[in-house]
């Protein structure tokens, strides 16, 4: 009797270990941008992904530059990032096998309602040139994130070098929500993706101290894509799970979920899988 009870307990333990191993094997580790995390989008999508696929989605939220580095070092299985030129170079350099566009929003310049540089309604290049000329505080993430990469390109488009040595140019080295808070404290300007700005506005009761002053134009489009790592570079990356995630994100259900994700009645992202 005791032997039978011992064998039953042992079999149950073996089964539990097998189940645990199976669950662990179906966990996908992703590096992603702060905007997909800070806005709450991933918390909203992850349970639906798990329900449909049985795969647990885990993620680390960093700037796109750091996310690409994590993929390069094979520390994650898949990437969700927003710096198309860097992503295309990443594929060319052999670190990723494929890139699938999933959704987009846009970048905006925000600042105090008083607008000391008088940039409201300007094209983004004109606005940055005015901020530079008048020496008004501009807060940059300075973290090599997708937003920071785009900001650097825009300073160049505005006709001058990156003003990183100017006293009025402040680099936080932090994420977008933290940088927005610092910008408000300093009465300055910054560039943010619209999704994170809507989240920031929501956290401030719909009446944030920073207002959208500059928006619109193809140059401010902010595209998000899933990158699947190159298995020859990262043989232990869970490619099948990464492909399942990419396909799910591009599928009808996830695209509708993204379209329906709103705060203050506003969409934070627009699906555009192709």
Coordinates of C-alpha atoms in Angstrom, one line a residue, residues 33-238:
X33 CA 9.9 49.9 -26.8
X34 CA 8.8 51.8 -23.8
X35 CA 5.8 53.2 -25.7
X36 CA 4.2 49.8 -26.3
X37 CA 4.7 49.0 -22.6
X38 CA 3.9 52.5 -21.0
X39 CA 0.7 52.9 -22.9
X40 CA -0.7 49.5 -21.6
X41 CA -1.0 48.0 -25.1
X42 CA 1.0 44.9 -24.3
X43 CA -0.9 44.3 -21.0
X44 CA -4.0 44.5 -23.2
X45 CA -2.8 42.2 -26.0
X46 CA -0.8 39.6 -24.1
X47 CA -3.7 37.7 -22.5
X48 CA -5.4 37.4 -25.8
X49 CA -2.2 36.1 -27.5
X50 CA -1.8 33.5 -24.8
X51 CA -5.5 32.5 -25.0
X52 CA -5.2 31.9 -28.8
X53 CA -1.8 30.3 -28.9
X54 CA -1.0 28.8 -25.5
X55 CA 2.3 30.9 -25.6
X56 CA 3.1 33.1 -22.6
X57 CA 4.4 36.5 -23.7
X58 CA 7.1 38.1 -21.5
X59 CA 8.9 41.3 -22.4
X60 CA 11.5 43.8 -21.3
X61 CA 10.7 47.4 -22.1
X62 CA 13.7 49.5 -23.3
X63 CA 14.6 52.0 -26.0
X64 CA 14.8 50.6 -29.5
X65 CA 18.6 50.9 -29.6
X66 CA 18.8 48.7 -26.5
X67 CA 16.2 46.3 -27.8
X68 CA 18.2 45.8 -31.0
X69 CA 21.3 45.1 -28.9
X70 CA 19.4 42.5 -26.8
X71 CA 18.5 40.8 -30.0
X72 CA 22.1 41.0 -31.3
X73 CA 23.3 39.3 -28.1
X74 CA 20.5 36.6 -28.3
X75 CA 19.1 37.7 -25.0
X76 CA 15.5 37.6 -26.3
X77 CA 13.5 35.7 -28.9
X78 CA 11.7 38.5 -30.8
X79 CA 11.6 42.3 -31.1
X80 CA 8.8 44.8 -31.4
X81 CA 10.5 48.1 -32.3
X82 CA 10.0 51.4 -34.1
X83 CA 13.1 52.6 -36.0
X84 CA 12.7 51.5 -39.6
X85 CA 16.1 52.6 -40.9
X86 CA 17.9 50.9 -38.0
X87 CA 15.7 47.8 -38.5
X88 CA 16.5 47.5 -42.2
X89 CA 20.2 47.8 -41.5
X90 CA 19.8 45.2 -38.7
X91 CA 18.4 42.7 -41.3
X92 CA 21.1 43.6 -43.8
X93 CA 23.8 43.0 -41.1
X94 CA 22.3 39.5 -40.5
X95 CA 20.8 39.9 -37.1
X96 CA 17.2 39.5 -38.1
X97 CA 15.6 37.3 -40.8
X98 CA 12.4 39.2 -41.3
X99 CA 10.5 42.4 -40.5
X100 CA 6.7 42.7 -40.4
X101 CA 5.0 46.1 -40.1
X102 CA 2.2 45.9 -37.5
X103 CA 0.9 49.4 -36.6
X104 CA 1.8 53.0 -36.5
X105 CA 1.1 56.3 -34.8
X106 CA 2.9 59.6 -35.2
X107 CA 5.4 61.8 -33.4
X108 CA 4.4 65.3 -32.1
X109 CA 6.2 68.2 -30.6
X110 CA 4.6 69.2 -27.2
X111 CA 5.3 72.1 -25.0
X112 CA 3.7 74.6 -22.6
X113 CA 0.5 76.3 -23.6
X114 CA 2.3 79.7 -23.5
X115 CA 4.5 78.4 -26.3
X116 CA 7.5 80.7 -25.7
X117 CA 9.2 79.8 -29.0
X118 CA 5.9 80.4 -30.9
X119 CA 6.0 77.1 -32.8
X120 CA 2.4 76.2 -32.8
X121 CA 1.2 75.1 -36.2
X122 CA 4.6 75.1 -37.8
X123 CA 6.1 72.3 -39.8
X124 CA 8.4 70.3 -37.5
X125 CA 11.6 71.4 -39.3
X126 CA 10.5 75.1 -38.8
X127 CA 9.6 74.5 -35.2
X128 CA 13.0 72.9 -34.3
X129 CA 14.8 75.7 -36.1
X130 CA 12.8 78.3 -34.1
X131 CA 13.5 76.5 -30.8
X132 CA 17.2 76.5 -31.7
X133 CA 17.3 80.2 -32.7
X134 CA 15.5 81.3 -29.6
X135 CA 17.4 78.9 -27.3
X136 CA 14.3 77.6 -25.6
X137 CA 14.5 74.4 -23.5
X138 CA 14.2 71.2 -25.4
X139 CA 14.2 67.9 -23.6
X140 CA 15.5 64.9 -25.4
X141 CA 15.5 61.3 -24.2
X142 CA 19.1 60.9 -25.3
X143 CA 18.8 57.2 -25.0
X144 CA 19.2 55.9 -28.6
X145 CA 15.5 54.9 -28.5
X146 CA 13.4 54.9 -31.7
X147 CA 12.1 58.3 -30.6
X148 CA 15.6 59.6 -30.0
X149 CA 16.8 58.3 -33.4
X150 CA 13.9 60.1 -35.1
X151 CA 14.6 63.3 -33.2
X152 CA 18.2 63.3 -34.4
X153 CA 17.1 63.0 -38.0
X154 CA 14.7 65.9 -37.5
X155 CA 17.3 68.2 -36.1
X156 CA 19.4 67.4 -39.3
X157 CA 16.3 68.1 -41.5
X158 CA 15.9 71.4 -39.6
X159 CA 19.2 72.5 -41.1
X160 CA 21.7 72.2 -38.3
X161 CA 23.7 69.7 -36.2
X162 CA 22.3 68.0 -33.1
X163 CA 22.4 70.7 -30.4
X164 CA 23.7 68.3 -27.7
X165 CA 26.3 70.8 -26.4
X166 CA 23.8 73.7 -26.0
X167 CA 22.7 74.6 -22.4
X168 CA 19.1 74.7 -23.4
X169 CA 19.2 71.1 -24.8
X170 CA 18.5 68.6 -21.9
X171 CA 19.1 64.8 -22.3
X172 CA 17.3 62.7 -19.7
X173 CA 18.5 59.2 -20.6
X174 CA 15.0 58.0 -19.5
X175 CA 11.8 56.7 -21.0
X176 CA 9.1 58.8 -22.7
X177 CA 6.7 59.2 -19.7
X178 CA 9.6 60.3 -17.4
X179 CA 10.9 62.7 -20.1
X180 CA 7.5 64.3 -20.5
X181 CA 7.3 64.9 -16.7
X182 CA 10.8 66.5 -16.8
X183 CA 9.8 68.6 -19.8
X184 CA 6.7 69.9 -17.9
X185 CA 8.8 70.7 -14.8
X186 CA 11.3 72.7 -17.0
X187 CA 8.6 74.5 -19.1
X188 CA 10.2 73.1 -22.2
X189 CA 9.5 71.3 -25.4
X190 CA 10.0 67.6 -26.3
X191 CA 9.1 65.1 -29.0
X192 CA 6.9 62.2 -28.1
X193 CA 4.9 59.5 -29.9
X194 CA 1.2 60.3 -29.8
X195 CA 0.3 57.0 -28.0
X196 CA 2.5 57.8 -25.0
X197 CA 1.3 61.5 -25.0
X198 CA -2.4 60.3 -24.8
X199 CA -1.4 58.0 -21.8
X200 CA 0.4 61.0 -20.2
X201 CA -2.7 63.1 -20.8
X202 CA -4.9 60.4 -19.3
X203 CA -2.7 60.4 -16.2
X204 CA -3.2 64.1 -15.9
X205 CA -7.0 63.9 -16.0
X206 CA -7.2 64.9 -19.7
X207 CA -5.6 68.3 -19.1
X208 CA -1.9 67.9 -19.1
X209 CA 0.5 70.8 -18.7
X210 CA 2.1 70.0 -22.1
X211 CA 0.0 70.6 -25.2
X212 CA 0.4 69.3 -28.8
X213 CA 1.9 72.2 -30.7
X214 CA 3.4 70.6 -33.9
X215 CA 1.9 67.6 -35.7
X216 CA 1.2 66.2 -39.1
X217 CA 3.2 65.3 -42.2
X218 CA 4.7 62.0 -43.5
X219 CA 8.0 62.8 -41.8
X220 CA 6.4 62.3 -38.4
X221 CA 5.0 58.8 -39.0
X222 CA 6.0 56.3 -36.4
X223 CA 6.0 52.7 -37.7
X224 CA 6.2 49.7 -35.3
X225 CA 7.4 46.3 -36.6
X226 CA 8.1 42.8 -35.4
X227 CA 11.6 41.5 -36.1
X228 CA 12.4 37.8 -36.1
X229 CA 16.0 37.1 -35.1
X230 CA 18.3 35.3 -37.5
X231 CA 18.6 31.7 -36.3
X232 CA 22.1 31.4 -37.6
X233 CA 23.2 34.1 -35.2
X234 CA 20.8 33.1 -32.4
X235 CA 20.3 29.3 -32.7
X236 CA 18.6 29.0 -29.3
X237 CA 16.0 31.8 -30.0
X238 CA 12.5 30.3 -30.2

